CSV table of C-alpha atoms (C1' of nucleotides) in Angstrom, one decimal:
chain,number,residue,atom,x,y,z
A,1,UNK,CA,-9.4,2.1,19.7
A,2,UNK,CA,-10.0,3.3,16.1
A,3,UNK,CA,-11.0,0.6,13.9
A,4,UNK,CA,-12.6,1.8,10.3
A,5,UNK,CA,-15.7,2.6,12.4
A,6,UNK,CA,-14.4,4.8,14.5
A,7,UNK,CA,-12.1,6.3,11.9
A,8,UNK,CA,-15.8,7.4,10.1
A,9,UNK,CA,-17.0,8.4,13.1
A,10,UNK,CA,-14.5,11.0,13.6
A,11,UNK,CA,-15.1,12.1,10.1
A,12,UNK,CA,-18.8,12.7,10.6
A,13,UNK,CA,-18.7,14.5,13.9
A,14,UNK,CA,-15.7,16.6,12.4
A,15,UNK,CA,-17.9,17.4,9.7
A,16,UNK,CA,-21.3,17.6,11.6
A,17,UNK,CA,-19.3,19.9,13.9
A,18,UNK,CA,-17.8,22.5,11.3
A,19,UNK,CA,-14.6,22.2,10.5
A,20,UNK,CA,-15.4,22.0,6.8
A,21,UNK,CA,-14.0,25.5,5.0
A,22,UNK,CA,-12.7,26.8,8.2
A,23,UNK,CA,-8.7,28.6,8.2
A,24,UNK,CA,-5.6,27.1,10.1
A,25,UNK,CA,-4.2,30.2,11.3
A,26,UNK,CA,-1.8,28.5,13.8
A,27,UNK,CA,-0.1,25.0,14.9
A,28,UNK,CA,1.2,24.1,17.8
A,29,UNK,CA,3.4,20.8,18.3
A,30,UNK,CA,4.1,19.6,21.5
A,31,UNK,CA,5.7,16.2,20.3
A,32,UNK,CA,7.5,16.5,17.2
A,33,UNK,CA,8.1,12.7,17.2
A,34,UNK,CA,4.4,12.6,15.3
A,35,UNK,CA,5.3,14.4,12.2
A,36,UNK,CA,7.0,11.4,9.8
A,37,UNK,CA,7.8,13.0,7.2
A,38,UNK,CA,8.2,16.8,7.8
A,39,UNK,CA,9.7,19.1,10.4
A,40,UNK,CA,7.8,21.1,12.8
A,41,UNK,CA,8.6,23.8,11.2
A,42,UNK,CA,7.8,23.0,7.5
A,43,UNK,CA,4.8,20.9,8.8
A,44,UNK,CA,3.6,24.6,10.2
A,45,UNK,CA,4.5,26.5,7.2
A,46,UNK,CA,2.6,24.1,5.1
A,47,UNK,CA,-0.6,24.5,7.2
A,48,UNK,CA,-0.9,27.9,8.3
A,49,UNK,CA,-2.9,30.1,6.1
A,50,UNK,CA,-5.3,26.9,4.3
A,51,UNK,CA,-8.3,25.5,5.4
A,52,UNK,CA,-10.2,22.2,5.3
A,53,UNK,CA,-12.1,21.2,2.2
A,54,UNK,CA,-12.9,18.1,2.7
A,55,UNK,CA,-12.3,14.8,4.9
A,56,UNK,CA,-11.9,11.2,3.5
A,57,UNK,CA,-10.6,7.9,4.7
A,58,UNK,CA,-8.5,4.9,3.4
A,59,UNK,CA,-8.8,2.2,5.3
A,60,UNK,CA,-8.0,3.5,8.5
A,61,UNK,CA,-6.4,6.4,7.5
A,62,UNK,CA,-8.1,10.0,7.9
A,63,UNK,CA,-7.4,12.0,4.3
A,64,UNK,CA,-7.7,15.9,5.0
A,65,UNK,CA,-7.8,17.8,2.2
A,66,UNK,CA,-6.9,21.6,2.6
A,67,UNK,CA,-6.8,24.4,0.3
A,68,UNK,CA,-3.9,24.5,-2.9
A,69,UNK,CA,-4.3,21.1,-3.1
A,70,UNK,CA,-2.5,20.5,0.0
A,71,UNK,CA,-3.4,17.3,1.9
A,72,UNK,CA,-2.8,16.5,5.6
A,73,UNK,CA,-3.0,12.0,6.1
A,74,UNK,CA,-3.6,11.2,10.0
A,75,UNK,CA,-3.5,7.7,11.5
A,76,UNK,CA,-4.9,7.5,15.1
A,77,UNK,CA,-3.1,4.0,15.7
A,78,UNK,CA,-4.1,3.0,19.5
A,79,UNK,CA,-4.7,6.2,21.1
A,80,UNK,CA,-5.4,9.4,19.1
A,81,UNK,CA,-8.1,10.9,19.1
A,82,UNK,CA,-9.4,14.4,17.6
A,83,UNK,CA,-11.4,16.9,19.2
A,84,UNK,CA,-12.8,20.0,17.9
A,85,UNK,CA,-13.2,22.6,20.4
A,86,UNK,CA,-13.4,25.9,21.8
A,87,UNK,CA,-9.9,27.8,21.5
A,88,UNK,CA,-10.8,27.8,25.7
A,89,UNK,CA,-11.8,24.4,26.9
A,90,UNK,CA,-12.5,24.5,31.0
A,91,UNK,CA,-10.4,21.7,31.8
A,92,UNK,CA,-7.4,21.4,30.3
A,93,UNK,CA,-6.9,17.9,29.2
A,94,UNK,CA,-4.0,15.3,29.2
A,95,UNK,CA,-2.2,14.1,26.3
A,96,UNK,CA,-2.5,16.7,24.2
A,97,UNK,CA,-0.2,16.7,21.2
A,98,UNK,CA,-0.9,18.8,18.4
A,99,UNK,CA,-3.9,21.8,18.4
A,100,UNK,CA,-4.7,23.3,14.9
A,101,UNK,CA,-6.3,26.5,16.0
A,102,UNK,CA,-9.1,28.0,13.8
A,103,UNK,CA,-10.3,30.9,12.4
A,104,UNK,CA,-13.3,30.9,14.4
A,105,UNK,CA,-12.3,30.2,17.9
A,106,UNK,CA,-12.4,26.6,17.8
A,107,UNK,CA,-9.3,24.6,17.6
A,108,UNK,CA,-8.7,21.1,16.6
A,109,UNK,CA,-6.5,18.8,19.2
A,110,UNK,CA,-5.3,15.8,18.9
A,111,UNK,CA,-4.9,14.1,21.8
A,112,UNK,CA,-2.6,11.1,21.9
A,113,UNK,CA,-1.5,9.3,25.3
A,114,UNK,CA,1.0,6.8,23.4
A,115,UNK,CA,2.1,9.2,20.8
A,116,UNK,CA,1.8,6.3,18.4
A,117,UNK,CA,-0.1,8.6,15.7
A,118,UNK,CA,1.2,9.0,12.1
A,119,UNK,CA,0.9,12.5,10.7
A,120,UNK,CA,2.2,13.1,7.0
A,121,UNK,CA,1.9,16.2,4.8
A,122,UNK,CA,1.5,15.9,0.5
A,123,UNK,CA,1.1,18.7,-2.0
A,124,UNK,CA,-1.2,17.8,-4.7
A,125,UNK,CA,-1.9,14.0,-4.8
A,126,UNK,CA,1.4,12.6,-3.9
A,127,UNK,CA,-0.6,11.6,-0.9
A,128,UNK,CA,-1.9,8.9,-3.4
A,129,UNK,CA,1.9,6.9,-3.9
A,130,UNK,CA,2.2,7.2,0.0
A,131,UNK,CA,3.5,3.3,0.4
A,132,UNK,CA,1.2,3.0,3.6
A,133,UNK,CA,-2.3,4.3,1.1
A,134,UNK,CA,-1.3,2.2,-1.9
A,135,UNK,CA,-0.6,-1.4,-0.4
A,136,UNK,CA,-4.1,-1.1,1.4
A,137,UNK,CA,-6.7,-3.2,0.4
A,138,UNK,CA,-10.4,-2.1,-0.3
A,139,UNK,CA,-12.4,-2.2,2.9
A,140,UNK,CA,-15.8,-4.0,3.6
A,141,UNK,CA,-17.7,-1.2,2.5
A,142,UNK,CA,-16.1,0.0,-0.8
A,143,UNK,CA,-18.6,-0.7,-3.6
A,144,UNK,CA,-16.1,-3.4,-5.0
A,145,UNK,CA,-15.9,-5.3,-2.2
A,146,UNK,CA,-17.9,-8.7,-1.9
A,147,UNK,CA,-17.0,-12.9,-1.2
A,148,UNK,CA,-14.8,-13.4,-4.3
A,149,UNK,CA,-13.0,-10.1,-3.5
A,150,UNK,CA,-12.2,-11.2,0.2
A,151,UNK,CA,-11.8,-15.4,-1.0
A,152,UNK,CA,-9.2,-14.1,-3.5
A,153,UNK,CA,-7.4,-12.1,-0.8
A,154,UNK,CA,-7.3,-14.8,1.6
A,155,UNK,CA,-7.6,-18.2,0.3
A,156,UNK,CA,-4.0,-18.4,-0.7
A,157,UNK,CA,-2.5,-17.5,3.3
A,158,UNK,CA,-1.5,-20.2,5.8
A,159,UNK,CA,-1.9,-17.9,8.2
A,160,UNK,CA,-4.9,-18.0,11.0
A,161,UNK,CA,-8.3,-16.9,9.2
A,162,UNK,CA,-8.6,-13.8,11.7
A,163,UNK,CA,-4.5,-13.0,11.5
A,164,UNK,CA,-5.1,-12.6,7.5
A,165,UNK,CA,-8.4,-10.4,8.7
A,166,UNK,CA,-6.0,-8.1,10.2
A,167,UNK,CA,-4.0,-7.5,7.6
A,168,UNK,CA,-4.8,-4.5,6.1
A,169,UNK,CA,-3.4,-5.6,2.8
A,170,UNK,CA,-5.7,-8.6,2.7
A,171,UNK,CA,-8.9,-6.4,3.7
A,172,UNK,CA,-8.8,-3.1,5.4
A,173,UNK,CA,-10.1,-1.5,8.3
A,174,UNK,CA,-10.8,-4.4,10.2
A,175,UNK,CA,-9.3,-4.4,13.9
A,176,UNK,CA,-9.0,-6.7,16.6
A,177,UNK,CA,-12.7,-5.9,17.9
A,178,UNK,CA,-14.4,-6.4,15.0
A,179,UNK,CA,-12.3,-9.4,13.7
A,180,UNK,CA,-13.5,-11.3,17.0
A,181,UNK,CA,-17.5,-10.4,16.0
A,182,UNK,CA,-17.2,-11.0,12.5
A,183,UNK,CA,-15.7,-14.5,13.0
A,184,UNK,CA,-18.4,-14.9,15.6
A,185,UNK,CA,-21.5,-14.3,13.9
A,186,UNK,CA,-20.0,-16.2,10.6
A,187,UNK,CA,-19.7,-19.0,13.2
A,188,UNK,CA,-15.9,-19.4,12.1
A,189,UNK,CA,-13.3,-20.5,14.6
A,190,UNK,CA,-10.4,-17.7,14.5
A,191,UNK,CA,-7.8,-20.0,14.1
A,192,UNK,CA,-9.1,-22.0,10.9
A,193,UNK,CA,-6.7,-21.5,7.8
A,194,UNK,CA,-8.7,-19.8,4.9
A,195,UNK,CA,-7.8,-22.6,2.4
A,196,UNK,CA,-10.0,-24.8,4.6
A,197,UNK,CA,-13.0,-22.1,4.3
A,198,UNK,CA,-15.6,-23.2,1.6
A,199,UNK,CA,-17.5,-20.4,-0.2
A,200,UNK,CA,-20.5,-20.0,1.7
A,201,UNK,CA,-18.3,-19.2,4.8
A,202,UNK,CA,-16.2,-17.0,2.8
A,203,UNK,CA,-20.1,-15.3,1.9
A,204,UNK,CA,-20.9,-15.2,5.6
A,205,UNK,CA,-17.5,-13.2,6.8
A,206,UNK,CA,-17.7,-10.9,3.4
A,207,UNK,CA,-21.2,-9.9,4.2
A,208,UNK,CA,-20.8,-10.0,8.2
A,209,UNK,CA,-17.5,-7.8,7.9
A,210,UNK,CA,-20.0,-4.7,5.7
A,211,UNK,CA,-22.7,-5.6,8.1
A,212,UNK,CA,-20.8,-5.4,11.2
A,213,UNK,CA,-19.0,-2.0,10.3
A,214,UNK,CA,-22.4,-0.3,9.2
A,215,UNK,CA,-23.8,-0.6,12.0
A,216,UNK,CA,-21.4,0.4,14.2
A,217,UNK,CA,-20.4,3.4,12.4
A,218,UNK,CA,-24.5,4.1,12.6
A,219,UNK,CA,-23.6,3.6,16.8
A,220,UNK,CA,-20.6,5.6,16.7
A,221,UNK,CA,-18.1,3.6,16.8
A,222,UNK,CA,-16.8,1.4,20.0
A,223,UNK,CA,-15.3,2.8,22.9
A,224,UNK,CA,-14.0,5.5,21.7
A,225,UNK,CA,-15.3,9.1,22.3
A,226,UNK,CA,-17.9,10.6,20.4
A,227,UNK,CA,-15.7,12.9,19.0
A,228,UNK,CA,-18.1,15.9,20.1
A,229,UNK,CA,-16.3,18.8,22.3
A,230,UNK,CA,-17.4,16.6,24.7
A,231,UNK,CA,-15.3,13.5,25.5
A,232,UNK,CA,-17.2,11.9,27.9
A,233,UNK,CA,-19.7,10.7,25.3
A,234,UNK,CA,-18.9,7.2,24.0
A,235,UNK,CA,-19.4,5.2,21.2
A,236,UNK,CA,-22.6,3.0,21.4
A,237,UNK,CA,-21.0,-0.3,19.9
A,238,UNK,CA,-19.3,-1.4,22.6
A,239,UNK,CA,-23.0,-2.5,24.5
A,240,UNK,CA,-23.7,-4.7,20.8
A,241,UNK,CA,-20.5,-6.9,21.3
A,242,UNK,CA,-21.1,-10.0,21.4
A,243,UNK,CA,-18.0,-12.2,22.0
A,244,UNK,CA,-15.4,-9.8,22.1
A,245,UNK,CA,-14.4,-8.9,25.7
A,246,UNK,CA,-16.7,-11.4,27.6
A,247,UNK,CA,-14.3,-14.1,28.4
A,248,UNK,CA,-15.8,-16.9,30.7
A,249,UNK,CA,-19.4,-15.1,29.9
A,250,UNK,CA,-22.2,-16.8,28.2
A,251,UNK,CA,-22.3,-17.2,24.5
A,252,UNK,CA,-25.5,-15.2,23.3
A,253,UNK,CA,-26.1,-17.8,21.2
A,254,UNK,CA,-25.7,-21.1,22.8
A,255,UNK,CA,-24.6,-20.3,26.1
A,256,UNK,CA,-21.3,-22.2,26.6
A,257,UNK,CA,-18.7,-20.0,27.7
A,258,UNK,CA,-16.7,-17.9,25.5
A,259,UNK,CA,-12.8,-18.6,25.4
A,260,UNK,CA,-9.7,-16.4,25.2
A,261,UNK,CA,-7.0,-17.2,23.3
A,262,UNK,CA,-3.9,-15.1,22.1
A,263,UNK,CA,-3.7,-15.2,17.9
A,264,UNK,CA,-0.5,-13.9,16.7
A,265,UNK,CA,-0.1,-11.9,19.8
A,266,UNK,CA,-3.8,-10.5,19.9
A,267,UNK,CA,-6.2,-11.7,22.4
A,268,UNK,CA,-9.1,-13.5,20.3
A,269,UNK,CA,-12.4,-14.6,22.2
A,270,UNK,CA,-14.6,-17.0,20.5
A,271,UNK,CA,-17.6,-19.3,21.3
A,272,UNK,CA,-15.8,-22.8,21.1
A,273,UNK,CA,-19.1,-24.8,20.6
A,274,UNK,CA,-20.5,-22.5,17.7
A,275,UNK,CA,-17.4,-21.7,15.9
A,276,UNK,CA,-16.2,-24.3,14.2
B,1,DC,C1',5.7,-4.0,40.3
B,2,DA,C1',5.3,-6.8,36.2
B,3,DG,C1',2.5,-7.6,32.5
B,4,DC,C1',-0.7,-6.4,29.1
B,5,DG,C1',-2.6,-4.0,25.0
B,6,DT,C1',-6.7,-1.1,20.5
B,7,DG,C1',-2.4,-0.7,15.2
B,8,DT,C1',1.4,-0.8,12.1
B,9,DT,C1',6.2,-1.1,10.6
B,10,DG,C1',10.4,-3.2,9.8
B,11,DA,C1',14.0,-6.6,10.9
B,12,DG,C1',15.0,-11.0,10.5
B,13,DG,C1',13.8,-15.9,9.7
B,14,DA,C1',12.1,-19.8,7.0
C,1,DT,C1',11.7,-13.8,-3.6
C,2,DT,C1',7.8,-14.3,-0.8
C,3,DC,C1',5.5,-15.2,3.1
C,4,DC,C1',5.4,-15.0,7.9
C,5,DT,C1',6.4,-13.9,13.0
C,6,DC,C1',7.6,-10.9,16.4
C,7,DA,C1',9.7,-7.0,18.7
C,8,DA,C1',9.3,-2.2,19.0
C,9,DC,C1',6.9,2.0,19.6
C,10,DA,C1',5.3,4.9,24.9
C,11,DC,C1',2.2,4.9,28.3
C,12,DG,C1',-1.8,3.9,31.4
C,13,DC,C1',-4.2,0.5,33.6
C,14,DT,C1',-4.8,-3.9,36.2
DNA sequence: CAGCGTGTTGAGGA
DNA sequence: TTCCTCAACACGCT
């Protein structure tokens, strides 16, 4: 469930791991349906022969950049997930979509059981006027992020305070997980309308929102694999929720029971006595 | 077996 | 135009 923490996770076990400076010397595409703006055959040509330089994210958007100034944009959506591996893993696993195999018998693979995943290819920086990069918003840890920043974003929207969290052109790289703690520990109720938000809440969710994705980056992320070869490991977040998930459970706080709701579609849960 | 869901886009409505 | 809502995407799980 890649939220922005579990999009940096994947960056730094890809990069803990090795793939930095390693060679693409074949693709295989099991589900062409994943490539948006490329066939599999150009997206193969474009690959083969570069290797990784570096990784970076936007939002929740992984940024590869490969050799010739060639860049490769992934976006997990629900379900994918990337796993660098030995060119012979035991168990053969399901869902597998799209293996970048390596110059060093390793192989990347994305595994995706949805096939909701986005994969574009740019030469040079074209990447950069990719509608999807340019309309996002600067996340809760960019270094220009802070209250005003997120007020200025937000204030003006009729929408539900955790609806406008969600959009990613509002603030990115929040999901529906996080949303539900941030609100939480700001002690907001998710369905307040921002114009009805003073300024020291807006200072509670701004700071809560960097606070909340540090750490779980520093736990790896929430449910979702660790990313290393092996994918039984899981992120460590999901033990420090604190609302989200626990319907009818205690409220760590004051223990009345924590409700579920849908907002917009999304199931929200929230501590009705402490968020107001 | 029907319903639900972690994220985003795009069609359509107000 | 601008803002917003909701269905759709494809599949596993409950």
């Amino acid at each position: 469930m890649p939220e922005l923490p579990e999009v940096q996770t994947v960056i730094n076990t890809l990069k803990d791991s090795g793939l930095l400076n390693k060679a693409i010397t074949n693709v295989s595409i099991y589900k062409i349906k994943l490539l948006k703006n490329a066939s599999p055959r150009q997206f193969q040509k474009f690959l083969v022969g570069e290797h990784f330089i570096d990784i970076e994210r936007k939002g929740k958007f992984l940024i590869f950049h490969l050799s010739h100034k060639k860049t490769l944009v992934i976006h997990l959506r629900m379900e994918g997930k990337l796993f660098y591996e030995p060119n012979e893993s035991e168990v053969p696993k399901a869902h597998l979509r799209i293996e970048f195999v390596l110059n060093n018998k390793h192989t990347l693979r994305y595994y995706d059981s949805r096939i909701f995943g986005t994969f574009h290819i740019y030469r040079d920086a074209e990447y950069l006027k990719a509608p999807q990069l340019t309309k996002l918003a600067l996340d809760p840890l960019d270094i220009n992020f802070d209250w005003k920043y997120l007020k200025n974003h937000l204030f003006g929207s009729s929408r539900a305070i955790k609806t406008a969290l969600l959009d990613q052109t509002s603030v990115s790289g929040i999901g529906n997980i996080y949303a539900d703690e941030i609100l939480f520990l700001s002690r907001v109720h998710p369905l307040r309308k921002p114009s009805t938000l003073t300024d020291s809440e807006f200072k509670l969710l701004a700071k809560n929102s960097t606070l909340i994705l540090k750490k779980a980056i520093k736990h790896g992320g929430t449910t979702v694999s660790s990313y290393k070869w092996d994918p039984t490991h899981y992120g460590g977040y999901q033990n420090l929720l604190l609302v989200h998930t626990k319907k009818d459970q205690p409220c760590p706080t004051c223990r009345a029971k924590i409700q579920k709701i849908k907002v917009n579609g999304r199931g929200t849960y929230f501590c009705p006595r402490c968020q107001k």
